[in-house]
Amino acid sequence: MKSEPINRTSMWKFKLSAATMTLIPAAVGINYVAKALAEGLKLPVWLGSLGTFLASMLAGPVAGAVSGFINNVIYGLTLSPISTVYAITSIGIGIAVGILHAKGWFSSIRKVFISAIIIAIVSAVISTPLNVIFWGGQTGIAWGDSLFALMVANHAPVWLASFTDEFVLDILDKVCVAYLAFFIYRQLPQRMVRFFRDDK
Amino acid sequence: MDEDKRIILKDINVRYRGADDFQLKHVNATVTAGKIIGIIGNSHSGKSTLCRVLGGVIPNIISAEIDGTCNLLGYSPKDDWQAFNASTGVVLQNPAGQLSGLADTVADELAFDLVNQGLPASFINKRVANVAAQMGLTAQLGQSPESLSGGQMQRLAIGTAIVTQPKILIMDDPTSEMDPVGRKQFFGWLDTVQDTTVFIVSSEIDDLCEVADSIWILKDGELIVHGSPEKVFNHLSAQWRIPEPTAYQLAQRMNWRLDDNRYPVTSAELKEAFDAQN
Amino acid sequence: MTDQNMLTGETVGKSKWYNAIDPVTKLLFILDMALLSFASTNLVIEGGLIAMALVLLLFSKVSSTTFKALGFSLFLIFTMLVIQGLFYSQNQTVLFSIIGIHFYKEGLLYATILGSRVLVIILASGFFMVTTTISENAKYLEQSGLSYKTVYVLMSVCYILPEIMANMRKIQQAQRVRGTNPQKTFIQKLRSVLPVLIPLVIKTLDQSMTRSISLQLRGFDNPKRKALKGNNHYRLASVGHYGLTIIAVILIGWKLWTKINGLF
């Protein structure tokens, strides 16, 4: 791809363009559908942040953060109330993906793996206090919670046990989502990538 | 003639960013207000791009390299975008995508453009009812747009374009999802449209010949021929791979000619040619 | 979200008492209930809040969505009782034993309080969920002064999701016709979502592009835009907003005050 020095725009765009305005609901929809697919196939991952990833990659961290936030608010107000509070986690994921993508950390198979780990850490760090406040540290996923119980039974601090519980789940989920997003993004037609990236 | 009574395309070239080829090359045409223009061509011939230029989507919404002059009734898309946009109604290729995505009912969807202009509710309701009647959607006014069939959705998309009573109507393949009856009704409606310049992309050659004042054929981004349907199809080159109207094919096979030795392209002309023969 | 009833709602029928309460009041009510339950560590108060939300829900409408949300949480609360009852760090007093395994009072109490808070939030949100339609929210938010753009970004997904789901089913059907091998391993399963997701994402984003073009052509950002009025007539909306906001501020302030005092 040719570089376009004249049209270089900052990744931080706070005024939502008309393109971003229709991208965000689509991203939230993709989150929902990906989650439904994962549940249908009984995959041990959520995949519910795929749309947030794509929005961040296409239109920057702010678009991704807004997608993540709205995703959880709408999910919370229509299906599962407690998920609303995890909107903060989704904002963090959106911002992390947007920055990493803008800095070129989604450009190769190897780099995507490192990005996924960073995103998983961000997600787990934000989620852990919420898990402690609302669920005494649990995540609600059986094998993660077994790990949690095991650690607490052996007198590990709740914070550490909860972080571990969340992180092992997050690392698997975010690696899967990051690779899916990476492969899908590469398949998108250039006109589409341009349309959502354009400053107009 | 006044510039504000014409649509002028002068040497239009369009290339999308990052693309190697031009989608439109040296397109030149002048249209008198009130005419119906049928645009035909094979896929990737530049039909949709031309619609985007006419609607001002290029360069105002999709950025692309464009040069040449596009002037609609005296308005330029760059300098007079508000007035330009207010004078056009656009039906995009993808009818579902044309809908706002935040309307509860067909009535709300039709009202959207008028609500955006801050018009009074009584006026909006009257206009919506009128457009719904024209598009055969009166019974669906209270339904969710999501519940419509493909053809109904396409009629709704057309309804949203004509609700503002634009001076220029641009439609990109507006009957692709309609059944034969719906298509017949649509072209019947198009024939009754008055005081509006219509640009319509379609592959329904027979129907186009019935309603259009002029036919434009696009090939590889070039406007290779334009003129009355009769003239265009009597001088068709086989290389263009454009199908001829049924009336023309039949007349050619039967050697039924019009007075000026040409073959007919509409059913009325076909009858005329047949009567002249017998 | 896919429930068509949520879109069209029951505005056609007779207006119920809860239709007179505006969405923002209902949302503030959830906030206040959540704050109250977090301010308290008293089981009686928690029980009272649960009862209050439950009564409100029973007097409005009972829906399967609430049961689904409750079902998942009740299971999680149960595991929480087990884990905390067994392993809570401040466990001292054995409350009961089952086949030699001791359950402690402190952990059970802690888990019960947490569980109650979750129930308060779910039941209070349930009231919002069953009594408000998406279209009512969208219309009310715009009338309350949010821009069309903001309302669109917030709410449009509820309108376009049925279409995305329908596209997904079409693509899945096409894949099935083409015949795919049964997937066994995790990686195989994960790979099998790509042939569905790639066309679906492209289709969905393509739709977004068209929609964005169309919205601009149709003048969505015209400053003259005046939103249509909704069908609902709300009573005492501003009283509700101010009252509930004041309660929320007092609760947060009080909680902060006690926290700060606790530091010294």
XYZ file of C-alpha atoms in Angstrom:
742
model
C 0.000 0.000 0.000
C 1.189 3.485 -0.820
C 1.660 5.858 2.038
C -0.512 8.918 2.067
C 1.331 11.600 3.971
C -1.198 14.333 3.184
C -4.206 12.507 4.555
C -2.612 11.244 7.703
C -5.104 11.499 10.475
C -4.621 10.974 14.148
C -6.039 7.751 15.596
C -7.799 9.801 18.272
C -11.002 10.988 16.668
C -13.512 12.077 19.246
C -16.117 13.481 16.918
C -17.961 10.520 15.506
C -18.238 10.687 11.734
C -21.324 9.447 9.916
C -19.321 6.377 8.901
C -18.392 5.578 12.502
C -21.964 6.250 13.556
C -23.212 3.317 11.494
C -20.106 1.211 12.156
C -20.706 1.094 15.916
C -24.170 -0.536 15.851
C -22.821 -3.017 13.288
C -19.887 -3.820 15.584
C -22.253 -4.419 18.499
C -24.335 -6.669 16.254
C -21.219 -8.622 15.242
C -20.346 -9.040 18.933
C -23.767 -10.510 19.553
C -23.676 -12.845 16.562
C -20.135 -14.057 17.304
C -21.139 -14.806 20.889
C -24.203 -16.695 19.680
C -22.028 -18.710 17.256
C -19.572 -19.621 20.012
C -22.413 -20.713 22.257
C -23.986 -22.710 19.436
C -20.743 -24.593 18.796
C -20.158 -24.975 22.542
C -16.750 -23.338 22.232
C -15.033 -22.678 25.574
C -14.596 -19.001 24.599
C -17.023 -16.073 24.365
C -15.923 -14.338 21.151
C -18.270 -11.513 22.207
C -15.695 -8.798 21.570
C -15.026 -9.557 17.888
C -17.062 -6.557 16.687
C -15.332 -4.274 19.191
C -11.953 -5.467 17.857
C -12.987 -4.802 14.249
C -14.420 -1.364 15.069
C -11.154 -0.394 16.774
C -9.096 -1.674 13.871
C -11.241 0.091 11.280
C -11.970 3.405 12.955
C -9.641 3.749 15.929
C -9.701 3.363 19.710
C -12.567 5.759 20.369
C -14.928 3.948 17.993
C -13.895 0.649 19.572
C -14.371 1.935 23.101
C -17.830 3.284 22.276
C -18.768 -0.018 20.603
C -17.653 -1.942 23.667
C -19.480 0.364 26.045
C -22.740 0.269 24.104
C -22.434 -3.466 23.669
C -22.545 -4.055 27.410
C -25.148 -1.411 28.158
C -27.568 -2.767 25.565
C -26.808 -6.342 26.573
C -27.383 -5.405 30.194
C -30.656 -3.628 29.579
C -32.113 -6.332 27.377
C -30.700 -9.673 28.489
C -28.319 -9.805 31.407
C -28.351 -6.797 33.794
C -25.035 -7.398 35.581
C -23.091 -7.337 32.303
C -23.692 -3.570 32.217
C -20.939 -2.983 34.775
C -18.448 -4.823 32.582
C -18.893 -1.998 30.063
C -15.744 -0.581 31.648
C -13.814 -3.701 30.617
C -15.117 -3.415 27.078
C -14.010 0.206 26.895
C -10.539 -0.901 27.956
C -10.472 -3.618 25.301
C -11.571 -1.172 22.600
C -8.873 1.325 23.512
C -6.158 -1.322 23.778
C -6.985 -2.850 20.383
C -7.167 0.579 18.743
C -3.760 1.654 20.022
C -2.102 -1.676 19.257
C -3.534 -1.719 15.736
C -2.499 1.866 15.053
C 1.026 1.082 16.261
C 1.278 -1.849 13.870
C 0.822 -4.644 16.382
C -1.791 -6.380 14.267
C 0.407 -6.749 11.198
C 1.733 -10.287 11.515
C 0.776 -13.607 13.033
C 3.458 -13.289 15.704
C 2.644 -9.717 16.650
C -1.055 -10.539 16.958
C -0.192 -13.051 19.666
C 1.619 -10.442 21.725
C -1.271 -8.011 21.188
C -3.723 -10.650 22.379
C -1.737 -11.141 25.595
C -1.645 -7.401 26.269
C -5.380 -7.112 25.619
C -6.068 -10.074 27.900
C -4.063 -8.405 30.683
C -5.978 -5.146 30.221
C -9.260 -7.011 30.282
C -8.389 -9.077 33.353
C -7.023 -6.101 35.293
C -10.250 -4.160 34.789
C -12.546 -7.126 35.334
C -10.975 -8.429 38.530
C -12.212 -5.675 40.892
C -15.671 -5.993 39.358
C -15.632 -9.747 39.874
C -14.636 -9.235 43.499
C -17.290 -6.588 44.136
C -20.152 -8.461 42.499
C -19.286 -12.131 42.720
C -16.748 -12.390 45.524
C -14.089 -12.941 42.837
C -15.713 -15.559 40.636
C -16.251 -15.377 36.884
C -19.136 -17.800 36.525
C -17.216 -20.116 34.174
C -16.861 -23.542 35.769
C -13.210 -24.360 35.173
C -11.996 -20.842 35.938
C -13.979 -20.885 39.147
C -12.575 -24.287 40.111
C -9.126 -22.746 39.848
C -10.354 -19.833 41.960
C -11.741 -22.175 44.636
C -8.522 -24.163 44.676
C -6.407 -21.055 45.173
C -8.667 -19.567 47.854
C -8.732 -22.919 49.651
C -4.945 -22.744 49.751
C -5.105 -19.263 51.306
C -4.100 -17.296 48.237
C -5.338 -13.683 48.372
C -8.767 -13.240 46.808
C -7.384 -10.633 44.397
C -4.767 -12.968 43.043
C -7.138 -15.906 42.809
C -9.736 -13.782 41.046
C -7.181 -12.326 38.643
C -5.924 -15.804 37.774
C -9.481 -17.047 37.281
C -10.245 -14.151 34.921
C -6.886 -14.143 33.154
C -6.842 -17.805 32.131
C -10.268 -17.345 30.572
C -9.344 -14.018 29.001
C -6.091 -15.191 27.475
C -7.796 -18.010 25.562
C -10.699 -15.802 24.502
C -8.596 -12.837 23.421
C -6.107 -14.950 21.483
C -9.011 -16.508 19.559
C -10.750 -13.184 18.969
C -7.515 -11.431 17.964
C -6.757 -14.080 15.332
C -10.311 -14.110 14.040
C -10.243 -10.304 13.796
C -6.835 -10.437 12.098
C -7.997 -12.914 9.445
C -11.324 -11.182 8.858
C -9.735 -7.731 8.618
C -7.363 -8.977 5.924
C -10.346 -10.184 3.891
C -12.157 -6.850 3.965
C -12.230 -5.024 0.636
C -9.950 -1.983 0.502
C -12.855 0.346 -0.327
C -14.407 -0.656 2.999
C -11.247 -0.153 5.036
C -10.810 3.240 3.384
C -14.420 4.258 3.937
C -14.318 3.717 7.685
C -10.808 5.097 8.082
C -11.509 8.239 6.097
C -11.815 11.389 8.082
C -14.992 12.426 6.317
C -31.227 27.476 -22.468
C -30.720 28.355 -18.804
C -28.156 26.428 -16.880
C -30.667 25.919 -14.060
C -32.967 23.930 -16.354
C -30.347 21.392 -17.297
C -28.168 18.654 -15.927
C -24.667 18.956 -17.277
C -21.853 16.420 -17.083
C -18.653 17.728 -18.593
C -15.657 15.419 -19.020
C -16.218 13.501 -15.784
C -13.404 11.177 -14.720
C -13.638 9.197 -11.500
C -11.149 6.925 -9.816
C -11.549 5.462 -6.344
C -8.648 5.903 -3.995
C -6.229 3.043 -4.256
C -7.796 1.736 -7.481
C -5.697 1.432 -10.631
C -8.409 2.072 -13.200
C -10.829 4.878 -13.709
C -14.462 3.915 -13.063
C -15.729 6.708 -15.287
C -13.852 8.133 -18.264
C -14.647 11.370 -20.071
C -18.382 11.256 -19.492
C -20.088 14.104 -21.311
C -23.830 14.679 -21.450
C -26.458 17.374 -21.132
C -30.011 16.587 -20.132
C -33.040 18.853 -20.278
C -35.037 18.921 -17.046
C -38.052 16.616 -16.925
C -36.625 13.790 -19.039
C -36.304 10.140 -18.077
C -32.861 8.672 -18.736
C -32.407 4.904 -18.765
C -28.848 3.837 -18.003
C -27.700 0.385 -19.101
C -24.432 -1.463 -19.252
C -22.834 -4.684 -18.104
C -21.441 -5.137 -14.619
C -18.481 -2.919 -13.712
C -19.350 -0.557 -16.543
C -19.582 2.367 -14.104
C -23.375 2.598 -13.675
C -23.322 2.781 -9.887
C -20.410 5.200 -9.938
C -22.360 7.450 -12.302
C -25.319 7.351 -9.898
C -22.965 8.310 -7.068
C -21.680 11.279 -9.055
C -25.214 12.390 -9.935
C -26.275 12.114 -6.297
C -23.203 13.987 -5.093
C -22.097 10.952 -3.040
C -18.819 11.356 -4.901
C -17.039 13.551 -3.810
C -19.041 14.596 -0.743
C -19.449 11.275 1.078
C -17.109 8.798 -0.581
C -13.769 10.348 -1.298
C -12.487 9.643 -4.777
C -10.462 11.378 -7.402
C -12.924 13.221 -9.561
C -12.440 15.840 -12.205
C -14.716 17.465 -14.716
C -17.919 19.369 -14.027
C -21.173 18.042 -12.673
C -23.953 20.586 -12.531
C -27.529 19.803 -11.580
C -30.044 22.575 -12.281
C -27.355 25.154 -11.608
C -25.994 23.531 -8.453
C -22.527 22.111 -8.048
C -22.074 19.219 -5.616
C -19.055 20.829 -3.987
C -20.093 24.469 -3.765
C -23.854 24.142 -3.232
C -24.054 20.798 -1.451
C -27.162 21.629 0.611
C -29.162 22.851 -2.382
C -27.749 20.098 -4.579
C -28.742 17.418 -2.086
C -32.166 18.965 -1.529
C -32.918 18.766 -5.232
C -32.074 15.062 -5.587
C -33.660 11.858 -4.377
C -31.393 8.823 -4.473
C -32.302 5.132 -4.409
C -29.207 3.067 -3.722
C -28.561 -0.407 -5.005
C -29.032 -2.044 -1.622
C -32.569 -1.266 -0.414
C -32.158 -2.602 3.133
C -29.073 -0.448 3.628
C -30.963 2.601 2.482
C -33.320 2.411 5.453
C -32.433 4.483 8.474
C -31.969 1.618 10.921
C -33.874 3.414 13.661
C -37.491 3.460 12.520
C -40.269 1.494 14.184
C -42.676 1.540 11.289
C -42.818 2.036 7.550
C -44.553 5.354 8.263
C -41.669 6.525 10.478
C -39.171 5.482 7.808
C -41.016 7.447 5.125
C -41.290 10.438 7.441
C -37.552 10.485 8.243
C -36.389 12.976 5.584
C -39.269 15.317 6.382
C -38.714 15.087 10.140
C -35.086 16.014 9.481
C -36.302 19.196 7.842
C -38.356 20.070 10.910
C -41.657 20.133 9.037
C -44.975 20.138 10.963
C -46.510 16.751 11.809
C -49.759 17.335 9.922
C -47.849 18.094 6.732
C -45.617 15.044 7.225
C -48.555 12.710 7.786
C -50.292 13.887 4.629
C -47.163 13.520 2.511
C -46.373 10.077 3.952
C -49.878 8.830 3.221
C -49.606 10.121 -0.323
C -46.256 8.454 -0.995
C -47.408 5.190 0.605
C -50.395 5.171 -1.732
C -48.134 5.760 -4.759
C -45.840 2.927 -3.715
C -48.634 0.549 -2.708
C -47.534 0.465 0.911
C -50.635 1.881 2.592
C -51.459 -1.431 4.267
C -47.891 -1.726 5.570
C -47.605 1.736 7.147
C -47.879 0.381 10.686
C -45.523 -2.561 10.142
C -41.870 -2.708 11.045
C -39.638 -2.163 7.969
C -37.843 -5.361 8.946
C -41.011 -7.375 8.230
C -41.251 -6.313 4.564
C -40.418 -8.550 1.608
C -37.505 -7.647 -0.677
C -39.766 -6.010 -3.236
C -41.723 -4.083 -0.621
C -38.484 -2.894 0.923
C -37.358 -1.650 -2.461
C -40.636 0.251 -2.875
C -40.101 1.702 0.587
C -36.611 2.803 -0.459
C -38.107 4.533 -3.514
C -40.756 6.078 -1.268
C -38.092 7.574 1.003
C -36.451 9.129 -2.063
C -39.609 10.725 -3.484
C -41.110 11.880 -0.188
C -39.229 15.179 -0.425
C -40.510 15.664 -4.004
C -37.025 16.037 -5.469
C -36.500 17.674 -8.860
C -34.109 14.881 -9.824
C -34.583 11.227 -9.012
C -31.600 8.867 -9.264
C -32.319 5.154 -8.955
C -29.718 2.406 -9.077
C -31.422 -0.817 -10.131
C -34.585 -0.145 -8.116
C -36.517 -3.240 -9.231
C -33.883 -5.941 -8.646
C -35.890 -7.609 -5.900
C -39.400 -7.008 -7.225
C -41.610 -9.712 -8.699
C -42.944 -9.223 -12.273
C -46.179 -7.647 -11.039
C -44.342 -5.250 -8.764
C -41.970 -4.325 -11.574
C -44.837 -3.659 -13.953
C -46.494 -1.437 -11.353
C -43.235 0.391 -10.782
C -42.659 1.200 -14.454
C -46.338 2.122 -14.758
C -45.821 4.571 -11.897
C -42.598 5.890 -13.435
C -44.487 6.689 -16.636
C -46.817 8.977 -14.675
C -44.046 10.921 -12.957
C -44.047 14.561 -14.018
C -41.781 17.572 -13.618
C -38.975 15.324 -12.432
C -35.778 14.346 -14.173
C -35.193 10.649 -13.648
C -31.963 8.712 -13.996
C -32.625 5.018 -13.718
C -30.146 2.163 -13.926
C -31.905 -1.037 -14.876
C -31.488 -4.246 -16.811
C -35.165 -4.282 -17.748
C -34.568 -3.169 -21.350
C -38.198 -3.574 -22.464
C -39.573 -1.513 -19.618
C -36.882 1.133 -20.034
C -37.709 1.566 -23.714
C -41.351 2.144 -22.819
C -40.675 4.972 -20.363
C -37.294 6.482 -21.159
C -36.775 9.575 -23.279
C -33.157 8.696 -23.676
C -30.967 5.616 -23.223
C -27.354 5.838 -22.094
C -25.053 2.872 -22.603
C -21.964 2.637 -20.440
C -19.042 0.403 -21.303
C -15.841 0.246 -19.249
C -16.601 3.619 -17.705
C -17.299 5.374 -20.977
C -20.634 6.719 -22.100
C -20.432 5.130 -25.553
C -23.818 6.117 -26.884
C -26.842 8.131 -25.856
C -30.057 9.043 -27.613
C -33.673 8.006 -27.954
C -34.323 4.290 -27.339
C -35.243 3.819 -30.971
C -32.059 5.432 -32.218
C -29.789 3.673 -29.716
C -31.075 0.172 -30.360
C -31.122 0.610 -34.131
C -27.423 1.358 -33.991
C -26.364 -1.204 -31.453
C -22.965 -2.827 -31.926
C -22.764 -6.532 -31.192
C -19.468 -5.951 -29.418
C -21.205 -4.054 -26.632
C -23.062 -7.202 -25.561
C -26.250 -5.320 -24.771
C -29.504 -7.246 -25.211
C -32.095 -5.735 -27.551
C -35.691 -5.048 -26.525
C -38.164 -7.859 -27.263
C -40.159 -5.647 -29.651
C -36.993 -4.924 -31.620
C -35.977 -8.584 -31.809
C -39.424 -9.658 -32.941
C -39.718 -6.892 -35.528
C -36.265 -7.621 -36.867
C -37.119 -11.248 -37.307
C -40.432 -10.427 -39.004
C -38.917 -7.468 -40.868
C -41.582 -5.091 -39.589
C -40.176 -1.609 -40.031
C -41.339 1.852 -39.089
C -41.833 4.587 -41.678
C -38.231 5.749 -41.395
C -36.999 2.209 -42.036
C -36.030 1.665 -38.401
C -37.138 -1.217 -36.211
C -39.561 -0.488 -33.354
C -38.471 -0.726 -29.697
C -41.757 -0.279 -27.799
C -45.020 -2.180 -27.985
C -46.836 0.826 -29.469
C -44.237 1.206 -32.180
C -44.375 -2.524 -32.800
C -48.090 -2.256 -33.446
C -47.459 0.703 -35.720
C -44.877 -1.230 -37.692
C -47.126 -4.264 -37.861
C -50.063 -2.169 -39.111
C -47.834 -0.506 -41.713
C -46.780 -3.913 -42.960
C -50.268 -5.321 -43.283
C -32.689 -8.352 21.854
C -34.074 -10.474 19.073
C -37.515 -10.428 20.614
C -39.753 -8.688 18.106
C -42.114 -7.683 20.911
C -39.468 -5.442 22.330
C -39.524 -3.386 19.163
C -43.192 -3.056 18.511
C -44.148 -3.259 22.164
C -47.714 -3.225 23.346
C -48.474 0.401 22.672
C -51.533 -0.683 20.721
C -53.312 -2.068 23.753
C -54.486 -0.237 26.811
C -51.940 1.895 28.572
C -50.792 0.299 31.822
C -49.682 2.152 34.953
C -46.037 1.566 34.206
C -46.350 3.178 30.770
C -46.782 6.479 32.580
C -43.265 6.199 33.995
C -40.589 7.435 31.624
C -37.501 5.314 30.795
C -35.022 7.637 32.500
C -36.965 7.453 35.783
C -36.878 3.668 35.510
C -33.113 3.708 34.892
C -32.543 6.025 37.849
C -34.653 3.667 39.926
C -32.288 0.798 39.053
C -29.337 2.987 40.034
C -30.884 3.922 43.382
C -31.819 0.346 44.193
C -28.277 -0.805 43.360
C -26.732 1.971 45.453
C -29.053 1.195 48.389
C -28.161 -2.461 48.322
C -24.461 -1.605 48.173
C -24.762 0.899 51.006
C -26.164 -1.736 53.313
C -24.682 -4.885 54.806
C -27.897 -5.704 56.611
C -29.677 -8.833 55.415
C -33.094 -7.501 56.410
C -32.662 -4.385 54.272
C -31.407 -6.507 51.373
C -34.425 -8.767 51.779
C -36.681 -5.721 51.800
C -35.124 -4.376 48.591
C -35.503 -7.754 46.880
C -39.132 -7.941 47.991
C -39.787 -4.418 46.758
C -38.288 -5.068 43.289
C -40.067 -8.413 43.097
C -43.454 -6.892 43.935
C -42.926 -4.190 41.337
C -42.059 -6.832 38.769
C -45.033 -9.030 39.647
C -47.417 -6.091 39.367
C -46.108 -5.169 35.930
C -45.383 -8.136 33.724
C -43.555 -11.424 34.025
C -41.333 -12.287 31.094
C -39.030 -15.140 30.161
C -36.068 -12.755 29.774
C -36.097 -12.040 33.500
C -36.250 -15.738 34.305
C -33.277 -16.436 32.053
C -31.223 -13.691 33.702
C -32.291 -14.960 37.137
C -31.559 -18.597 36.302
C -27.926 -17.928 35.417
C -27.375 -15.706 38.458
C -29.028 -18.097 40.899
C -26.659 -20.833 39.801
C -23.701 -18.516 40.221
C -24.957 -17.381 43.637
C -25.194 -21.027 44.652
C -21.557 -21.723 43.686
C -20.618 -18.518 45.482
C -22.306 -19.763 48.673
C -20.396 -23.026 48.422
C -16.987 -21.491 47.689
C -17.249 -18.663 50.232
C -18.934 -20.906 52.816
C -15.970 -23.237 52.569
C -13.005 -20.970 51.893
C -13.797 -17.326 52.831
C -10.673 -15.898 54.426
C -12.474 -14.704 57.584
C -14.277 -17.984 58.202
C -14.321 -18.902 61.933
C -17.697 -20.167 63.072
C -18.932 -23.472 61.687
C -22.612 -23.128 60.871
C -23.257 -26.692 59.708
C -21.457 -29.694 58.308
C -22.361 -32.034 55.490
C -20.520 -35.374 55.375
C -17.673 -33.925 57.349
C -17.309 -30.760 55.249
C -17.685 -27.594 57.328
C -19.639 -24.617 56.095
C -18.767 -21.398 57.892
C -21.148 -18.650 58.962
C -18.971 -15.671 57.870
C -18.503 -16.906 54.319
C -22.158 -17.810 53.881
C -23.202 -14.392 55.180
C -20.763 -12.656 52.833
C -21.998 -14.649 49.841
C -25.637 -14.048 50.804
C -25.110 -10.287 50.903
C -23.356 -10.322 47.523
C -26.042 -12.564 46.070
C -28.785 -10.290 47.373
C -27.218 -7.301 45.705
C -27.097 -9.151 42.397
C -30.747 -10.114 42.790
C -31.744 -6.524 43.576
C -30.043 -5.309 40.409
C -31.511 -8.051 38.235
C -35.047 -7.627 39.544
C -34.955 -3.829 39.364
C -33.555 -4.022 35.811
C -36.172 -6.630 35.054
C -38.831 -4.030 35.749
C -37.217 -1.755 33.153
C -36.757 -4.604 30.687
C -40.361 -5.803 30.692
C -42.077 -2.424 30.827
C -40.082 -0.436 28.264
C -39.900 -0.960 24.543
C -36.830 -0.147 22.490
C -38.736 2.322 20.359
C -39.993 4.082 23.478
C -36.402 4.454 24.676
C -35.193 5.767 21.336
C -37.973 8.326 21.047
C -37.716 9.430 24.668
C -33.954 9.821 24.574
C -34.155 12.071 21.531
C -36.919 14.128 23.095
C -34.874 14.496 26.256
C -32.323 16.383 24.179
C -29.838 13.782 22.962
C -28.830 14.238 19.318
C -30.181 11.841 16.715
C -26.601 10.688 16.182
C -26.166 9.718 19.826
C -29.512 7.946 19.977
C -28.647 6.188 16.734
C -25.299 4.948 17.999
C -26.954 3.726 21.204
C -30.094 2.115 19.889
C -29.717 1.222 16.220
C -28.243 -2.193 16.980
C -31.627 -3.284 18.339
C -33.171 -2.461 14.976
C -30.517 -3.973 12.722
C -29.803 -7.123 14.744
C -32.727 -9.141 13.312
C -31.354 -8.410 9.846
C -27.813 -9.488 10.818
C -29.196 -12.682 12.349
C -31.204 -13.378 9.193
C -28.075 -12.902 7.071
C -26.192 -15.281 9.346
C -28.841 -17.960 8.946
C -28.717 -17.543 5.150
C -24.934 -17.922 5.117
C -25.041 -20.917 7.456
C -27.608 -22.570 5.249
C -25.450 -22.029 2.178
C -22.470 -23.510 4.023
C -24.509 -26.534 5.004
C -25.585 -27.099 1.405
C -21.956 -26.992 0.345
C -21.317 -29.626 2.972
C -18.840 -29.162 5.789
C -17.049 -31.813 7.776
C -18.086 -32.321 11.362
C -15.719 -30.448 13.641
C -14.229 -32.185 16.604
C -11.251 -30.364 18.022
C -11.313 -26.857 19.392
C -9.154 -25.470 16.577
C -11.347 -27.148 13.945
C -14.436 -25.670 15.526
C -12.855 -22.232 15.724
C -11.801 -22.435 12.075
C -15.301 -23.442 11.094
C -16.670 -20.071 12.239
C -14.526 -18.175 9.713
C -16.471 -19.223 6.589
C -19.594 -17.890 8.315
C -18.082 -14.820 9.945
C -16.112 -13.449 6.984
C -19.087 -13.092 4.603
C -21.307 -12.005 7.478
C -18.933 -9.264 8.613
C -18.444 -8.036 5.043
C -22.190 -8.020 4.432
C -22.866 -6.230 7.718
C -20.188 -3.600 7.160
C -21.319 -3.121 3.575
C -24.784 -2.416 4.909
C -23.263 0.102 7.344
C -21.531 1.889 4.484
C -24.733 2.170 2.485
C -26.595 3.270 5.594
C -24.040 5.926 6.343
C -24.282 7.289 2.785
C -28.050 7.160 2.877
C -28.338 8.893 6.264
C -26.187 11.728 4.980
C -28.181 12.038 1.759
C -31.378 12.034 3.793
C -30.149 14.861 5.998
C -30.028 13.181 9.421
C -27.801 15.952 10.785
C -29.996 18.817 9.686
C -30.126 21.221 12.652
C -33.805 21.812 11.896
C -34.704 18.211 12.793
C -37.612 17.950 15.207
C -38.174 14.497 16.688
C -41.588 12.891 16.427
C -43.514 12.618 19.670
C -43.922 9.144 21.161
C -47.269 7.612 22.051
C -46.652 7.513 25.782
C -47.759 10.192 28.185
C -45.492 10.373 31.158
C -46.441 11.725 34.531
C -44.184 13.553 36.944
C -41.107 12.842 34.844
C -39.043 15.753 36.181
C -40.070 15.069 39.800
C -38.938 11.484 39.326
C -35.634 12.513 37.771
C -34.774 15.103 40.429
C -35.946 12.993 43.374
C -34.097 9.861 42.302
C -30.961 11.802 41.349
C -30.887 13.474 44.776
C -31.236 10.077 46.457
C -28.378 8.723 44.335
C -26.132 11.671 45.171
C -26.912 11.346 48.909
C -26.169 7.617 48.849
C -22.871 8.060 47.007
C -21.901 10.990 49.252
C -22.728 9.068 52.397
C -20.789 6.026 51.237
C -17.763 8.189 50.376
C -18.021 10.006 53.727
C -18.009 6.781 55.721
C -15.117 5.466 53.624
C -13.084 8.630 54.234
C -13.889 8.585 57.950
C -12.880 4.954 58.055
C -9.412 5.899 56.845
C -8.672 8.018 59.891
